[in-house]
Coordinates of C-alpha atoms in Angstrom, one line a residue:
M1278 CA -234.8 -84.7 -57.7
A1279 CA -232.9 -84.3 -54.4
G1280 CA -230.4 -87.1 -53.8
F1281 CA -230.9 -88.7 -57.2
A1282 CA -228.3 -88.9 -60.0
T1283 CA -230.3 -87.9 -63.1
S1284 CA -229.6 -88.0 -66.8
V1285 CA -231.5 -87.3 -70.0
E1286 CA -231.2 -90.3 -72.2
D1287 CA -233.2 -88.9 -75.0
P1288 CA -234.5 -85.3 -75.0
V1289 CA -237.7 -86.3 -76.7
W1290 CA -238.9 -88.9 -74.3
L1291 CA -236.6 -90.4 -71.6
A1292 CA -234.9 -89.3 -68.5
K1293 CA -233.5 -91.5 -65.7
A1294 CA -233.1 -91.0 -61.9
K1295 CA -231.0 -93.3 -59.7
R1296 CA -230.1 -93.4 -56.1
G1297 CA -228.3 -96.5 -54.7
D1298 CA -230.1 -99.6 -56.0
C1299 CA -233.3 -97.7 -56.8
F1300 CA -234.0 -96.2 -60.2
V1301 CA -236.9 -94.9 -62.3
D1302 CA -237.4 -94.1 -65.9
L1303 CA -239.2 -90.8 -66.5
I1304 CA -241.1 -91.2 -69.7
T1305 CA -242.3 -87.9 -71.3
G1306 CA -243.5 -89.1 -74.7
V1307 CA -242.8 -91.6 -77.4
G1308 CA -239.4 -92.0 -79.0
N1309 CA -240.5 -90.7 -82.4
A1310 CA -242.1 -87.5 -80.9
S1311 CA -245.5 -88.3 -82.5
L1312 CA -247.2 -88.1 -79.1
V1313 CA -246.5 -85.6 -76.3
I1314 CA -247.5 -86.5 -72.8
D1315 CA -249.4 -83.6 -71.3
R1316 CA -251.3 -83.0 -68.1
T1317 CA -254.4 -84.9 -69.4
W1318 CA -252.4 -88.1 -69.3
I1319 CA -251.8 -87.6 -65.6
D1320 CA -255.3 -86.4 -64.9
R1321 CA -256.8 -89.4 -66.6
G1322 CA -254.5 -91.8 -64.8
L1323 CA -255.9 -94.6 -62.7
H1324 CA -255.2 -94.7 -59.0
E1325 CA -254.0 -98.2 -58.1
I1326 CA -251.9 -100.0 -55.5
V1327 CA -248.7 -101.4 -57.1
L1328 CA -246.5 -103.6 -54.9
G1329 CA -248.2 -102.1 -51.9
V1330 CA -247.5 -98.5 -53.0
P1331 CA -250.3 -96.1 -54.0
C1332 CA -249.6 -95.1 -57.6
C1333 CA -251.2 -93.3 -60.5
V1334 CA -250.8 -95.6 -63.6
L1335 CA -251.4 -94.8 -67.2
G1336 CA -255.0 -95.1 -68.5
P1337 CA -255.6 -97.8 -71.1
E1338 CA -256.4 -95.3 -73.8
E1339 CA -253.1 -93.6 -73.4
C1340 CA -251.3 -96.9 -73.0
I1341 CA -252.7 -98.1 -76.3
A1342 CA -251.8 -94.9 -78.1
S1343 CA -248.2 -94.9 -76.8
K1344 CA -247.7 -98.6 -77.8
C1345 CA -249.0 -98.3 -81.4
F1346 CA -245.6 -96.9 -82.5
V1347 CA -243.6 -99.7 -80.8
A1348 CA -243.2 -101.9 -83.8
F1349 CA -239.5 -102.5 -84.1
R1350 CA -237.6 -105.6 -85.3
E1351 CA -236.4 -106.2 -81.7
R1352 CA -239.5 -105.0 -79.8
F1353 CA -243.1 -105.1 -80.8
D1354 CA -245.9 -104.0 -78.3
G1355 CA -248.8 -105.4 -80.4
A1356 CA -249.5 -108.1 -77.9
D1357 CA -249.8 -105.5 -75.1
I1358 CA -252.3 -103.6 -77.2
V1359 CA -254.3 -106.7 -78.0
H1360 CA -254.4 -107.7 -74.3
L1361 CA -255.5 -104.2 -73.3
I1362 CA -258.3 -104.3 -75.9
K1363 CA -259.4 -107.8 -74.7
A1364 CA -259.4 -106.7 -71.1
C1365 CA -261.1 -103.3 -71.4
G1366 CA -262.2 -102.8 -75.0
R1367 CA -265.9 -102.5 -74.1
R1368 CA -265.3 -99.7 -71.6
L1369 CA -262.5 -97.8 -73.4
D1370 CA -263.0 -94.2 -74.3
W1371 CA -262.5 -94.8 -78.0
R1372 CA -263.0 -91.2 -78.9
R1373 CA -260.0 -90.4 -76.7
V1374 CA -257.9 -93.1 -78.5
F1375 CA -258.9 -91.6 -81.8
D1376 CA -257.9 -88.1 -80.6
L1377 CA -254.6 -89.3 -79.3
M1378 CA -253.8 -91.1 -82.5
G1379 CA -254.8 -88.2 -84.7
D1380 CA -253.2 -88.4 -88.1
H1381 CA -251.7 -91.8 -87.2
W1382 CA -255.1 -93.5 -87.0
E1383 CA -253.9 -96.2 -89.5
L1384 CA -251.7 -97.7 -86.7
L1385 CA -254.7 -98.0 -84.5
Y1386 CA -256.5 -99.7 -87.4
W1387 CA -253.5 -102.0 -87.8
S1388 CA -253.7 -102.9 -84.1
L1389 CA -257.4 -103.6 -84.3
I1390 CA -256.8 -105.9 -87.3
L1391 CA -254.2 -107.7 -85.2
Y1392 CA -256.7 -108.0 -82.4
A1393 CA -259.3 -109.5 -84.8
Y1394 CA -256.7 -112.0 -86.0
V1395 CA -255.7 -113.0 -82.5
Y1396 CA -259.3 -113.0 -81.0
P1397 CA -261.6 -113.7 -84.0
A1398 CA -264.4 -114.8 -81.7
H1399 CA -264.2 -111.6 -79.6
T1400 CA -264.3 -108.8 -82.2
D1401 CA -267.4 -107.5 -80.5
V1402 CA -265.3 -106.2 -77.6
V1403 CA -264.5 -103.3 -79.9
P1404 CA -267.7 -101.3 -80.6
E1405 CA -269.0 -101.7 -84.1
P1406 CA -268.9 -97.9 -84.8
V1407 CA -265.1 -98.0 -84.1
W1408 CA -264.7 -100.7 -86.7
R1409 CA -267.0 -98.9 -89.1
E1410 CA -265.2 -95.5 -88.8
L1411 CA -261.7 -96.9 -89.3
T1412 CA -262.8 -99.2 -92.1
Q1413 CA -264.5 -96.3 -93.8
R1414 CA -261.4 -94.0 -93.5
F1415 CA -259.2 -96.8 -94.9
G1416 CA -261.6 -97.4 -97.8
E1417 CA -261.6 -93.7 -98.6
Q1418 CA -257.8 -93.6 -98.4
L1419 CA -257.6 -96.5 -100.9
R1420 CA -260.1 -94.9 -103.3
Q1421 CA -258.4 -91.5 -103.2
P1422 CA -254.9 -91.7 -102.0
D1423 CA -253.3 -88.4 -101.0
K1424 CA -250.4 -88.2 -103.5
S1425 CA -248.7 -85.5 -101.4
A1426 CA -248.8 -87.6 -98.2
P1427 CA -245.2 -88.1 -96.8
F1428 CA -243.4 -91.4 -96.3
R1429 CA -244.0 -92.4 -92.6
G1430 CA -241.8 -95.5 -92.3
S1431 CA -239.2 -93.8 -90.2
L1432 CA -242.0 -93.1 -87.6
V1433 CA -242.5 -96.8 -87.2
D1434 CA -238.8 -97.7 -87.0
P1435 CA -236.0 -95.3 -88.1
R1436 CA -233.5 -98.1 -88.5
M1437 CA -235.6 -100.5 -90.5
F1438 CA -236.7 -97.8 -92.9
A1439 CA -233.3 -96.0 -93.0
I1440 CA -232.7 -97.2 -96.6
D1441 CA -235.9 -95.3 -97.7
V1442 CA -234.5 -92.1 -96.3
N1443 CA -230.7 -92.5 -96.9
E1444 CA -230.8 -94.1 -100.3
W1445 CA -234.2 -93.6 -101.8
G1446 CA -234.7 -90.0 -100.9
E1447 CA -237.8 -90.2 -98.7
R1448 CA -238.4 -87.6 -96.0
N1449 CA -237.3 -88.4 -92.5
L1450 CA -240.4 -87.6 -90.5
Y1451 CA -238.8 -89.2 -87.4
Q1452 CA -236.0 -86.6 -87.4
E1453 CA -238.4 -83.8 -88.3
Y1454 CA -240.7 -84.7 -85.4
C1455 CA -237.8 -84.9 -83.0
D1456 CA -236.3 -81.7 -84.2
N1457 CA -239.6 -79.9 -83.8
H1458 CA -240.7 -81.5 -80.5
P1459 CA -242.6 -78.8 -78.5
C1460 CA -241.0 -79.6 -75.1
P1461 CA -237.7 -81.5 -75.2
L1462 CA -236.1 -82.5 -71.9
R1463 CA -233.2 -80.2 -71.0
V1464 CA -229.8 -81.8 -70.7
E1465 CA -228.2 -79.2 -68.5
N1466 CA -228.1 -80.1 -64.8
S1467 CA -228.8 -83.7 -65.5
V1468 CA -225.9 -86.1 -64.9
G1469 CA -225.2 -86.3 -61.2
S1470 CA -227.7 -83.5 -60.4
E1471 CA -228.8 -83.0 -56.9
E1472 CA -231.8 -80.9 -58.1

């Protein structure tokens, strides 16, 4: 980035570029490495005008998926998800949301339960087949739990669930996901780079 001082804040998801009073965060994934931003996220972006500047902004499906994991003590994006569902739930590509969430579909279900709690008179904004599929999956999971399924608390918040890993011997999926991230940001040529 010519003329910008750049740095990699986290090789899994965050780089920064700064020049004078201007700066930008370059977000390439989510902090726990559960989602990887690929070309489809860009291709599906919405072309909008932001502060008078033509931009490509994240589509609502990708935005919801990226926010499902932001459930920390000090930051919770559940309200953002609820507002996105309220604003565009009827026209969302729900199959895309399911695909993005993959094995983490329970967090989507949790977000939809929160939506139903916040907007009980507007649950019809979410298509009935979405409710039915997630409720059926959850029911099956309750009836026949996978006894080999790993602990996933560290994917939600590695600090709040540190005791589970450090003292109770649970797997640290957060660290495993980060260590095995398919395309980490490179640190070389970052701080003060003119490239």
